Amino acid sequence: MSKIAIISQPDQGVLIDVGGCQTLQEATNHLTSTLQISSEFWKGINVDLSLGALELSAEEVAEVISIAAEVGIKPKQVFADNDRTRLHLQAQNINVSLGAPIGLPNSLAVDGGPSSLSSEDGSGCQDQNLLTAESSEAVTGAQLGSVPAAVVAADIDPAASTADGADESIAGGKLEPVPAPAVLYLRQTLRSGQSVSHKGHLVIIGDVNPGAEVTADGDITVWGALRGIAHAGINGDTNAEIRALRLQPIQIRIAHAIARSPDRPRKSLLSHSGPETARIVNGTIKITANNPE
Amino acid sequence: MSGRVIVITSGKGGVGKTTASANIGVALAATGSSVALLDMDIGLRNLDILMGLENRVVYNLVDVIEERCKLRQALVKDKRLPNLCLLPAAQTRDKTAVNADQMKALCGELKELFDYVVVDSPAGIETGFQNAVAGAEEAVVITTPEMSAVRDADRIIGLLEARKDEIQQYRLVLNRIRPSMVKSNDMMSVEDVLEILSVKLLGVVPEDEQIIVSTNKGEPVAGTDNTRSGLAFRNIARRLKGEDVPLMDLDALNNTWLTKVVNFFAPVRA
């Protein structure tokens, strides 16, 4: 269930969003577990807090602030939708704003479990990427074993993200749509069975092997061989492109178009024709070479 | 229509479950029956590669079970045989993505549509195996003439016997037998294996290099003529359909032109 989100913002430190919680009890529970397990992580980081539509009394506001204070966090700014909550916050001399900060990715799959956070350090958190405390086994364990923090966040396979209630945080309507898609930069070879999904452009420095899947809202760029399945423009963006140094995919999909490899290529996997780009031309996927001339 | 659900299983890995599934599926479909191949090896899917259908897979079994698509959308039609379909496994998930009840329901749905549903089981005896046999009424146990594979087959047969209510029949396929090695007493014979397992024999498949070629090409040997393994799988399919087909004469396979010449001059040498 999507309860609490920890989002790193460009040049602004970290935003903690508890807006997904229905009650204060829930919010404090998640906040406590997340913050305490990873208390080292929070030292010296600028932290904003988003309370969403939660309605809190003066004491409750004080309680939330004190939980944060226990691990050495003093929120620089607090975002809240509820008028009464805002009043209480102002009474405590806290910098309050309406809603959520602009420029955040609009749909972030988040989980209350603090499992992956504890092992992460500040350097792993990249701009505009979400640090999820994701307890789903698909992400922390089997899927991508040793990935940097920012990657763990984006690595949510399509099934997991729908099941985990990513939609829930959208439905809450607290996060503004993102103007320009974020870019996930991933330095890793993806092997069979691994999948990476990202809301934005995806850049992979490494290969995508057969049996691996990469999906993105925007473009997919593989600095290496793309031999698996790639799906760009997953939300219907027909201008999305897929490019790779060696474009030898089993299948590529852009928006709603699908192209599959010929049935009998079986050429050596080492033979290739240089960097190529796939894009939709007149409704079908066309592949063109990226020649230097 | 109510078809037959046949699970192909072995316990041990690498004895040829997937190869047998693909070939039995192709051989059954070649006789005119409608066949669905169901890959239950979630997370380690291979059947689509053997069938040469890898590039056509869009949806998979887990998508069907989680209702992201209709069953018909996930079925991949074979390149050559119009009455053969593949329901591929998911590659980015694991065995826990489905449960036995869901499998029962899925097999029930499939057997309304097809004469035969051939289920390729994963290696092992855990969740994956339990799910694969959940919807089946018949089982084909694959083994090779090695002690380890026979031991695992014995274990599997025990597990199948424990499901007597569901699995009405199970038969053995002895795979990768080398008649020359059997002759020189370096390999267990068909009789040796049957002695240990005491189970009905469905067929014997000789070792064949063509299997490797066919796997890489994505064209099961049962669909091509003049391979001895292909013939063995076609015989197995005929026996599954109830025909009485005699076992292949494995000794005849040893008759290269040289041995024929030798035997011609010394017919009673043996």
Coordinates of C-alpha atoms in Angstrom, one line a residue:
Chain A
M1 CA 0.0 0.0 0.0
S2 CA 1.2 3.5 -0.8
K3 CA 1.4 5.3 2.4
I4 CA 4.5 7.3 2.6
A5 CA 6.8 8.7 0.0
I6 CA 10.3 9.9 0.2
I7 CA 11.2 12.0 -2.8
S8 CA 14.5 13.6 -3.5
Q9 CA 14.2 16.9 -5.2
P10 CA 16.7 18.7 -7.3
D11 CA 19.0 20.8 -5.2
Q12 CA 16.4 20.9 -2.4
G13 CA 17.0 17.9 -0.3
V14 CA 14.2 15.4 0.4
L15 CA 10.5 15.6 0.6
I16 CA 8.6 13.2 2.9
D17 CA 5.0 12.8 1.8
V18 CA 2.6 11.2 4.3
G19 CA -0.4 12.4 2.3
G20 CA -1.3 8.8 1.4
C21 CA -2.2 8.0 5.0
Q22 CA -5.8 8.2 6.0
T23 CA -5.3 8.8 9.7
L24 CA -2.7 10.4 11.9
Q25 CA -2.1 7.0 13.6
E26 CA -1.1 5.5 10.3
A27 CA 1.0 8.5 9.4
T28 CA 2.9 8.5 12.6
N29 CA 3.5 4.8 12.5
H30 CA 5.0 4.9 9.0
L31 CA 6.9 8.1 9.8
T32 CA 8.4 6.6 12.9
S33 CA 9.4 3.3 11.3
T34 CA 10.8 4.9 8.2
L35 CA 12.7 7.7 10.0
Q36 CA 14.1 5.7 12.9
I37 CA 15.4 2.7 10.9
S38 CA 17.2 5.0 8.6
S39 CA 18.1 7.8 11.0
E40 CA 21.7 8.0 9.9
F41 CA 20.5 8.8 6.4
W42 CA 18.7 11.9 7.4
K43 CA 21.6 13.7 9.1
G44 CA 22.4 17.0 7.4
I45 CA 19.7 16.7 4.7
N46 CA 17.2 19.4 3.9
V47 CA 13.8 17.9 4.5
D48 CA 10.4 19.0 3.5
L49 CA 7.2 17.4 4.8
S50 CA 4.0 17.0 2.9
L51 CA 0.9 16.2 4.9
G52 CA -1.6 16.0 2.1
A53 CA -5.2 16.4 3.1
L54 CA -4.7 15.2 6.7
E55 CA -6.6 17.2 9.3
L56 CA -4.5 17.5 12.4
S57 CA -5.0 19.2 15.7
A58 CA -2.4 21.4 17.3
E59 CA -1.2 18.4 19.5
E60 CA -1.1 16.1 16.5
V61 CA 1.0 18.6 14.5
A62 CA 3.3 18.9 17.5
E63 CA 3.6 15.1 17.6
V64 CA 4.5 14.8 13.9
I65 CA 7.1 17.5 14.3
S66 CA 8.5 15.8 17.4
I67 CA 8.9 12.4 15.6
A68 CA 10.9 14.2 13.0
A69 CA 12.9 16.0 15.7
E70 CA 13.8 12.7 17.4
V71 CA 16.0 11.7 14.4
G72 CA 17.3 15.2 14.0
I73 CA 15.1 16.5 11.3
K74 CA 13.6 19.9 11.3
P75 CA 11.4 20.3 8.3
K76 CA 12.4 23.4 6.3
Q77 CA 9.0 23.6 4.8
V78 CA 5.7 21.8 5.3
F79 CA 3.0 21.3 2.7
A80 CA -0.6 20.8 3.7
D81 CA -3.9 20.9 1.9
N82 CA -6.1 21.1 5.0
D83 CA -6.8 24.6 6.2
R84 CA -6.9 23.7 9.9
T85 CA -3.8 21.8 9.8
R86 CA -2.1 24.7 8.1
L87 CA -3.3 27.1 10.8
H88 CA -1.8 24.9 13.5
L89 CA 1.4 24.6 11.7
Q90 CA 1.6 28.4 11.3
A91 CA 1.0 28.7 15.0
Q92 CA 4.1 26.7 15.6
N93 CA 6.2 29.0 13.4
I94 CA 6.6 26.5 10.7
N95 CA 7.0 27.5 7.1
V96 CA 3.7 26.2 5.5
S97 CA 2.7 26.0 1.9
L98 CA -0.4 24.8 0.1
G99 CA -0.4 21.4 -1.6
A100 CA 2.7 19.8 -2.8
P101 CA 5.8 21.3 -4.4
I102 CA 5.5 21.7 -8.1
G103 CA 7.8 19.7 -10.4
L104 CA 7.4 16.4 -8.7
P105 CA 6.8 13.3 -10.7
N106 CA 3.1 12.8 -10.5
S107 CA 2.8 9.2 -9.9
L108 CA 5.2 7.5 -7.7
A109 CA 4.9 4.0 -6.4
V110 CA 5.6 4.0 -2.8
D111 CA 5.5 1.6 0.0
G112 CA 5.5 1.9 3.7
G113 CA 8.1 -0.7 4.4
P114 CA 11.4 0.8 5.3
S115 CA 13.4 -2.1 3.9
S116 CA 15.4 -0.6 1.2
L117 CA 15.9 2.8 2.7
S118 CA 18.0 1.6 5.6
S119 CA 20.7 0.4 3.3
E120 CA 21.0 3.5 1.3
D121 CA 23.2 6.5 1.7
G122 CA 22.7 10.1 0.6
S123 CA 24.9 9.8 -2.5
G124 CA 22.6 7.3 -4.1
C125 CA 19.7 9.7 -4.3
Q126 CA 19.6 11.3 -7.6
D127 CA 17.7 14.4 -8.6
Q128 CA 14.1 14.0 -9.4
N129 CA 14.1 10.4 -8.5
L130 CA 12.1 8.7 -5.9
L131 CA 13.6 6.8 -3.1
T132 CA 11.0 4.3 -2.3
A133 CA 10.9 2.3 0.8
E134 CA 9.7 -0.6 -1.3
S135 CA 9.0 -3.9 0.5
S136 CA 7.9 -5.7 -2.6
E137 CA 10.1 -8.7 -3.1
A138 CA 10.1 -8.1 -6.8
V139 CA 12.2 -5.0 -6.3
T140 CA 14.4 -5.5 -3.4
G141 CA 15.3 -9.1 -4.0
A142 CA 14.9 -11.0 -7.2
Q143 CA 14.7 -8.3 -9.7
L144 CA 17.8 -6.2 -9.4
G145 CA 20.2 -7.3 -6.8
S146 CA 22.6 -4.5 -6.3
V147 CA 21.4 -1.4 -7.8
P148 CA 21.9 2.1 -6.5
A149 CA 19.2 3.7 -4.6
A150 CA 17.8 5.8 -7.4
V151 CA 17.4 2.7 -9.5
V152 CA 15.5 0.8 -6.9
A153 CA 13.0 3.5 -6.9
A154 CA 12.4 3.4 -10.6
D155 CA 12.5 -0.3 -10.9
I156 CA 8.9 -1.2 -10.5
D157 CA 7.6 -3.7 -12.9
P158 CA 4.3 -2.9 -14.4
A159 CA 2.5 -5.4 -12.3
A160 CA 4.0 -4.3 -9.0
S161 CA 3.3 -0.7 -9.6
T162 CA -0.4 -1.2 -10.2
A163 CA -0.7 -3.6 -7.4
D164 CA 1.2 -1.5 -5.0
G165 CA -1.2 1.3 -5.3
A166 CA 0.8 3.8 -7.2
D167 CA -2.5 4.9 -8.5
E168 CA -3.7 5.6 -5.0
S169 CA -1.3 8.5 -4.6
I170 CA -2.4 9.9 -7.9
A171 CA -6.0 9.5 -6.9
G172 CA -5.3 11.6 -3.8
G173 CA -4.6 14.4 -6.2
K174 CA -2.0 16.0 -4.1
L175 CA 0.9 15.8 -6.5
E176 CA 0.9 18.1 -9.5
P177 CA 1.6 16.6 -13.0
V178 CA 5.2 16.8 -14.0
P179 CA 6.0 19.3 -16.7
A180 CA 9.0 17.5 -18.2
P181 CA 9.7 13.8 -17.8
A182 CA 12.5 12.9 -15.5
V183 CA 15.4 10.9 -16.8
L184 CA 16.6 7.7 -15.2
Y185 CA 20.3 7.0 -15.8
L186 CA 21.1 3.4 -15.2
R187 CA 24.5 1.9 -15.3
Q188 CA 23.9 -1.8 -15.4
T189 CA 23.4 -4.7 -17.7
L190 CA 19.9 -6.1 -17.5
R191 CA 19.7 -9.8 -17.6
S192 CA 16.9 -12.2 -18.3
G193 CA 14.0 -11.7 -15.9
Q194 CA 14.9 -8.3 -14.8
S195 CA 12.7 -5.4 -15.7
V196 CA 13.0 -1.6 -15.3
S197 CA 10.1 0.7 -15.7
H198 CA 10.4 4.5 -15.4
K199 CA 8.0 7.4 -15.8
G200 CA 10.2 9.5 -18.0
H201 CA 13.1 8.9 -20.3
L202 CA 15.3 5.9 -19.6
V203 CA 19.0 5.7 -20.3
I204 CA 20.8 2.4 -19.8
I205 CA 24.6 2.2 -20.0
G206 CA 25.0 -1.5 -20.5
D207 CA 23.1 -4.3 -22.4
V208 CA 19.5 -5.4 -22.2
N209 CA 19.6 -9.1 -22.6
P210 CA 16.9 -11.4 -24.1
G211 CA 14.2 -12.0 -21.4
A212 CA 14.8 -8.6 -19.8
E213 CA 12.2 -5.8 -20.2
V214 CA 12.6 -2.1 -20.2
T215 CA 9.6 0.2 -20.3
A216 CA 9.4 4.0 -20.1
D217 CA 6.9 6.8 -20.5
G218 CA 9.4 8.6 -22.7
D219 CA 12.4 7.5 -24.8
I220 CA 14.6 4.5 -24.2
T221 CA 18.3 4.8 -25.0
V222 CA 20.6 1.8 -24.6
W223 CA 24.3 2.5 -24.7
G224 CA 25.0 -1.2 -25.5
A225 CA 23.0 -4.0 -27.1
L226 CA 19.3 -4.1 -26.8
R227 CA 18.4 -7.7 -27.2
G228 CA 15.3 -8.0 -24.9
I229 CA 12.0 -6.2 -25.0
A230 CA 11.7 -2.5 -24.9
H231 CA 8.5 -0.5 -24.6
A232 CA 8.8 3.3 -25.0
G233 CA 5.9 5.8 -24.7
I234 CA 4.0 3.3 -22.5
N235 CA 1.3 5.8 -21.9
G236 CA 0.6 6.4 -25.5
D237 CA 3.3 8.9 -26.5
T238 CA 3.8 8.1 -30.2
N239 CA 6.8 10.4 -30.4
A240 CA 8.8 8.3 -28.1
E241 CA 11.9 6.7 -29.6
I242 CA 14.0 3.6 -28.8
R243 CA 17.7 3.8 -29.7
A244 CA 20.6 1.5 -29.1
L245 CA 24.1 1.0 -30.2
R246 CA 23.1 -2.5 -31.3
L247 CA 19.4 -2.7 -31.9
Q248 CA 18.7 -6.5 -31.9
P249 CA 15.5 -6.7 -29.8
I250 CA 13.1 -9.6 -29.6
Q251 CA 10.3 -7.0 -29.7
I252 CA 10.0 -3.3 -29.5
R253 CA 6.9 -1.5 -28.6
I254 CA 6.3 2.3 -29.0
A255 CA 2.9 3.5 -27.6
H256 CA 0.5 1.0 -29.1
A257 CA 2.6 -0.3 -31.9
I258 CA 4.5 -3.5 -31.8
A259 CA 7.4 -4.7 -34.0
R260 CA 9.0 -8.1 -33.6
S261 CA 12.3 -9.4 -34.9
P262 CA 12.3 -11.4 -38.1
D263 CA 11.7 -15.1 -37.6
R264 CA 15.0 -16.4 -38.9
P265 CA 17.7 -13.9 -38.3
R266 CA 20.0 -16.3 -36.3
K267 CA 23.0 -14.3 -37.4
S268 CA 25.8 -14.2 -35.0
L269 CA 24.9 -12.0 -32.0
L270 CA 28.2 -10.2 -32.7
S271 CA 27.2 -9.0 -36.1
H272 CA 25.4 -5.7 -36.1
S273 CA 24.9 -2.6 -38.2
G274 CA 25.8 0.2 -35.8
P275 CA 23.6 2.5 -33.8
E276 CA 20.0 2.6 -34.8
T277 CA 16.8 4.4 -33.8
A278 CA 13.3 3.0 -33.8
R279 CA 10.4 5.5 -34.1
I280 CA 6.8 5.5 -35.3
V281 CA 6.4 6.6 -38.9
N282 CA 2.9 6.5 -40.3
G283 CA 1.6 4.3 -37.5
T284 CA 4.3 1.6 -37.8
I285 CA 7.6 1.2 -36.2
K286 CA 10.5 2.1 -38.5
I287 CA 14.2 1.6 -37.7
T288 CA 16.8 3.9 -39.1
A289 CA 20.5 3.9 -38.8
N290 CA 22.3 6.7 -37.0
N291 CA 25.2 7.2 -39.3
P292 CA 27.7 9.8 -38.5
E293 CA 27.6 11.4 -41.9
Chain B
M1 CA -15.6 -30.0 -25.9
S2 CA -13.6 -31.3 -23.0
G3 CA -9.9 -32.0 -23.8
R4 CA -7.2 -33.8 -21.9
V5 CA -4.8 -31.9 -19.7
I6 CA -1.4 -33.6 -19.7
V7 CA 1.5 -32.4 -17.5
I8 CA 5.1 -33.1 -18.6
T9 CA 7.3 -33.4 -15.5
S10 CA 10.5 -34.9 -14.2
G11 CA 11.7 -33.6 -11.0
K12 CA 15.3 -33.3 -12.2
G13 CA 16.2 -30.4 -14.5
G14 CA 17.8 -30.8 -17.9
V15 CA 16.3 -34.2 -18.8
G16 CA 14.2 -32.8 -21.5
K17 CA 10.8 -31.7 -20.2
T18 CA 10.6 -28.6 -22.3
T19 CA 11.9 -30.4 -25.4
A20 CA 9.4 -33.2 -24.8
S21 CA 6.5 -30.7 -24.2
A22 CA 7.3 -28.9 -27.5
N23 CA 7.6 -32.1 -29.5
I24 CA 4.6 -33.8 -28.0
G25 CA 2.6 -30.7 -28.6
V26 CA 3.7 -30.5 -32.2
A27 CA 3.2 -34.2 -32.9
L28 CA -0.3 -34.1 -31.4
A29 CA -1.2 -31.1 -33.4
A30 CA 0.2 -32.7 -36.6
T31 CA -2.3 -35.5 -36.2
G32 CA -5.1 -32.8 -36.5
S33 CA -6.0 -32.3 -32.9
S34 CA -6.1 -28.9 -31.4
V35 CA -3.4 -28.4 -28.9
A36 CA -2.5 -25.7 -26.3
L37 CA 1.0 -25.7 -24.9
L38 CA 1.2 -24.2 -21.4
D39 CA 4.6 -23.1 -20.1
M40 CA 4.5 -23.2 -16.3
D41 CA 8.2 -22.5 -15.8
I42 CA 7.5 -18.9 -14.7
G43 CA 10.7 -16.9 -14.4
L44 CA 12.7 -19.4 -16.5
R45 CA 10.6 -19.6 -19.6
N46 CA 12.0 -21.6 -22.5
L47 CA 9.2 -23.2 -24.4
D48 CA 8.6 -20.1 -26.5
I49 CA 12.3 -20.3 -27.6
L50 CA 12.0 -23.9 -28.6
M51 CA 8.9 -23.2 -30.5
G52 CA 10.5 -20.2 -32.2
L53 CA 7.7 -18.0 -31.0
E54 CA 9.7 -15.8 -28.6
N55 CA 9.3 -12.7 -30.7
R56 CA 5.5 -13.0 -30.8
V57 CA 4.9 -13.1 -27.1
V58 CA 3.0 -10.1 -25.9
Y59 CA 1.0 -11.3 -23.0
N60 CA 1.6 -14.3 -20.8
L61 CA 0.1 -16.6 -18.3
V62 CA 0.4 -14.3 -15.4
D63 CA -1.3 -11.5 -17.4
V64 CA -4.2 -13.9 -18.0
I65 CA -4.4 -14.9 -14.4
E66 CA -4.2 -11.3 -13.1
E67 CA -6.8 -10.4 -15.8
R68 CA -4.7 -7.9 -17.7
C69 CA -5.7 -9.5 -20.9
K70 CA -8.1 -12.2 -22.2
L71 CA -7.0 -15.7 -22.6
R72 CA -7.3 -15.5 -26.4
Q73 CA -5.0 -12.5 -26.5
A74 CA -2.3 -14.3 -24.7
L75 CA -2.3 -17.5 -26.8
V76 CA 0.4 -17.4 -29.4
K77 CA -0.4 -19.3 -32.6
D78 CA 2.3 -21.6 -33.9
K79 CA 4.1 -20.6 -37.1
R80 CA 3.5 -23.8 -38.9
L81 CA 0.5 -25.6 -37.4
P82 CA -2.7 -23.5 -37.2
N83 CA -4.2 -25.8 -34.5
L84 CA -1.3 -25.3 -32.1
C85 CA -1.1 -22.5 -29.6
L86 CA 1.3 -21.5 -26.9
L87 CA 0.5 -19.8 -23.6
P88 CA 3.9 -18.5 -22.5
A89 CA 5.1 -18.1 -19.0
A90 CA 6.0 -14.7 -17.5
Q91 CA 9.7 -14.1 -17.4
T92 CA 9.9 -11.2 -15.0
R93 CA 7.9 -12.9 -12.3
D94 CA 8.4 -16.0 -10.2
K95 CA 6.6 -19.2 -9.3
T96 CA 4.5 -17.6 -6.6
A97 CA 2.7 -15.4 -9.1
V98 CA 0.1 -18.0 -9.5
N99 CA -1.6 -20.5 -7.2
A100 CA -3.1 -24.0 -7.7
D101 CA -6.7 -22.9 -7.8
Q102 CA -6.0 -20.3 -10.5
M103 CA -4.2 -23.0 -12.5
K104 CA -7.1 -25.4 -12.1
A105 CA -9.4 -22.7 -13.4
L106 CA -7.1 -21.9 -16.3
C107 CA -6.7 -25.5 -17.3
G108 CA -10.5 -25.9 -17.1
E109 CA -10.9 -23.0 -19.4
L110 CA -8.3 -24.2 -21.9
K111 CA -9.6 -27.7 -22.1
E112 CA -12.9 -26.3 -23.3
L113 CA -11.1 -24.8 -26.2
F114 CA -8.5 -27.5 -27.1
D115 CA -8.4 -31.3 -27.5
Y116 CA -5.1 -31.4 -25.6
V117 CA -3.5 -29.1 -23.1
V118 CA 0.2 -29.9 -22.6
V119 CA 1.6 -28.4 -19.5
D120 CA 5.4 -27.9 -19.3
S121 CA 6.3 -28.2 -15.6
P122 CA 9.4 -26.6 -14.0
A123 CA 12.1 -28.7 -12.4
G124 CA 11.7 -29.3 -8.7
I125 CA 8.9 -30.5 -6.5
E126 CA 7.9 -27.1 -4.9
T127 CA 5.3 -24.5 -5.8
G128 CA 6.1 -24.6 -9.5
F129 CA 5.5 -28.3 -9.7
Q130 CA 2.5 -28.2 -7.5
N131 CA 0.9 -25.5 -9.7
A132 CA 1.8 -27.3 -12.9
V133 CA 0.1 -30.6 -11.8
A134 CA -2.9 -28.8 -10.2
G135 CA -5.1 -28.7 -13.3
A136 CA -3.8 -32.0 -14.9
E137 CA -5.5 -35.3 -15.3
E138 CA -2.6 -37.2 -16.9
A139 CA 1.1 -37.0 -16.4
V140 CA 4.1 -37.9 -18.5
V141 CA 7.2 -38.4 -16.5
I142 CA 10.5 -37.7 -18.3
T143 CA 13.7 -39.3 -17.2
T144 CA 17.1 -40.2 -18.7
P145 CA 18.9 -43.4 -18.1
E146 CA 21.0 -42.0 -15.2
M147 CA 20.7 -42.9 -11.6
S148 CA 20.1 -39.3 -10.5
A149 CA 17.3 -38.7 -13.0
V150 CA 15.7 -42.1 -12.2
R151 CA 15.8 -41.3 -8.5
D152 CA 14.1 -38.0 -9.1
A153 CA 11.5 -39.6 -11.4
D154 CA 10.7 -42.0 -8.6
R155 CA 10.1 -39.2 -6.3
I156 CA 7.8 -37.5 -8.8
I157 CA 5.9 -40.7 -9.4
G158 CA 5.3 -40.9 -5.6
L159 CA 4.0 -37.4 -5.6
L160 CA 1.7 -38.1 -8.5
E161 CA 0.4 -41.2 -6.8
A162 CA -0.5 -39.1 -3.8
R163 CA -2.8 -37.1 -6.1
K164 CA -4.6 -40.2 -7.3
D165 CA -7.9 -38.3 -7.3
E166 CA -6.7 -35.8 -9.9
I167 CA -4.0 -37.6 -11.8
Q168 CA -5.7 -40.6 -13.3
Q169 CA -2.8 -41.8 -15.4
Y170 CA 1.0 -41.4 -15.5
R171 CA 3.4 -42.8 -18.0
L172 CA 7.1 -42.7 -18.5
V173 CA 9.2 -41.4 -21.3
L174 CA 12.8 -42.5 -21.3
N175 CA 14.8 -39.8 -23.0
R176 CA 18.3 -39.6 -24.5
I177 CA 19.1 -43.2 -24.5
R178 CA 22.2 -44.3 -26.4
P179 CA 21.7 -47.8 -27.7
S180 CA 25.4 -48.4 -28.2
M181 CA 26.2 -47.6 -24.6
V182 CA 23.4 -49.8 -23.4
K183 CA 24.8 -52.6 -25.5
S184 CA 28.2 -52.2 -23.9
N185 CA 26.6 -52.1 -20.5
D186 CA 27.7 -48.5 -19.9
M187 CA 24.2 -47.2 -19.7
M188 CA 21.0 -48.4 -18.0
S189 CA 18.7 -50.1 -20.4
V190 CA 14.9 -49.5 -20.8
E191 CA 14.3 -52.6 -18.8
D192 CA 16.7 -51.5 -16.0
V193 CA 14.8 -48.2 -15.6
L194 CA 11.4 -49.9 -15.7
E195 CA 12.6 -52.4 -13.1
I196 CA 13.2 -49.6 -10.7
L197 CA 10.2 -47.4 -11.5
S198 CA 7.7 -50.1 -12.3
V199 CA 5.6 -47.8 -14.3
K200 CA 3.9 -47.9 -17.7
L201 CA 6.2 -46.9 -20.6
L202 CA 5.0 -44.3 -23.0
G203 CA 8.0 -44.1 -25.2
V204 CA 11.8 -44.1 -25.6
V205 CA 13.6 -41.3 -27.3
P206 CA 17.1 -41.9 -28.5
E207 CA 19.9 -39.3 -28.0
D208 CA 20.0 -37.1 -31.1
E209 CA 22.2 -34.2 -32.0
Q210 CA 19.4 -32.8 -34.1
I211 CA 17.7 -31.7 -30.9
I212 CA 20.3 -29.1 -30.3
V213 CA 19.9 -27.9 -33.9
S214 CA 16.2 -27.7 -33.6
T215 CA 16.3 -25.9 -30.2
N216 CA 18.5 -23.2 -31.7
K217 CA 16.3 -22.9 -34.8
G218 CA 13.0 -22.9 -32.9
E219 CA 11.6 -25.8 -34.9
P220 CA 10.8 -28.9 -32.9
V221 CA 12.1 -32.2 -34.4
A222 CA 8.6 -33.7 -34.3
G223 CA 7.6 -31.3 -37.1
T224 CA 10.4 -32.3 -39.4
D225 CA 10.9 -35.7 -41.1
N226 CA 13.9 -37.9 -41.0
T227 CA 15.1 -37.4 -37.4
R228 CA 15.0 -40.5 -35.2
S229 CA 14.0 -38.4 -32.1
G230 CA 11.3 -36.7 -34.1
L231 CA 9.9 -40.1 -35.0
A232 CA 10.0 -41.2 -31.4
F233 CA 8.0 -38.2 -30.3
R234 CA 5.5 -38.7 -33.1
N235 CA 5.1 -42.3 -31.8
I236 CA 4.6 -41.0 -28.3
A237 CA 1.8 -38.7 -29.5
R238 CA 0.1 -41.6 -31.3
R239 CA 0.3 -43.7 -28.1
L240 CA -1.2 -40.8 -26.2
K241 CA -4.1 -40.8 -28.6
G242 CA -4.6 -44.4 -27.9
E243 CA -3.0 -46.1 -30.9
D244 CA -0.9 -49.2 -30.3
V245 CA 2.5 -48.4 -31.7
P246 CA 5.4 -50.7 -31.2
L247 CA 8.5 -49.4 -29.6
M248 CA 11.2 -48.2 -32.0
D249 CA 13.9 -50.7 -32.8
L250 CA 16.8 -49.0 -31.1
D251 CA 19.3 -51.5 -32.3
A252 CA 18.5 -50.6 -35.9
L253 CA 19.9 -47.2 -35.1
N254 CA 23.3 -48.6 -34.7
N255 CA 23.3 -49.8 -38.2
T256 CA 25.6 -47.5 -39.9
W257 CA 26.8 -48.6 -43.3
L258 CA 29.9 -50.0 -41.8
T259 CA 28.2 -52.2 -39.3
K260 CA 25.9 -53.3 -42.1
V261 CA 28.8 -54.3 -44.2
V262 CA 30.4 -56.1 -41.3
N263 CA 27.2 -57.9 -40.5
F264 CA 26.7 -58.8 -44.1
F265 CA 29.9 -60.8 -44.0
A266 CA 29.6 -62.1 -40.5
P267 CA 25.9 -62.3 -39.8
V268 CA 26.2 -64.6 -36.8
R269 CA 29.1 -62.8 -35.2
A270 CA 27.1 -61.4 -32.3

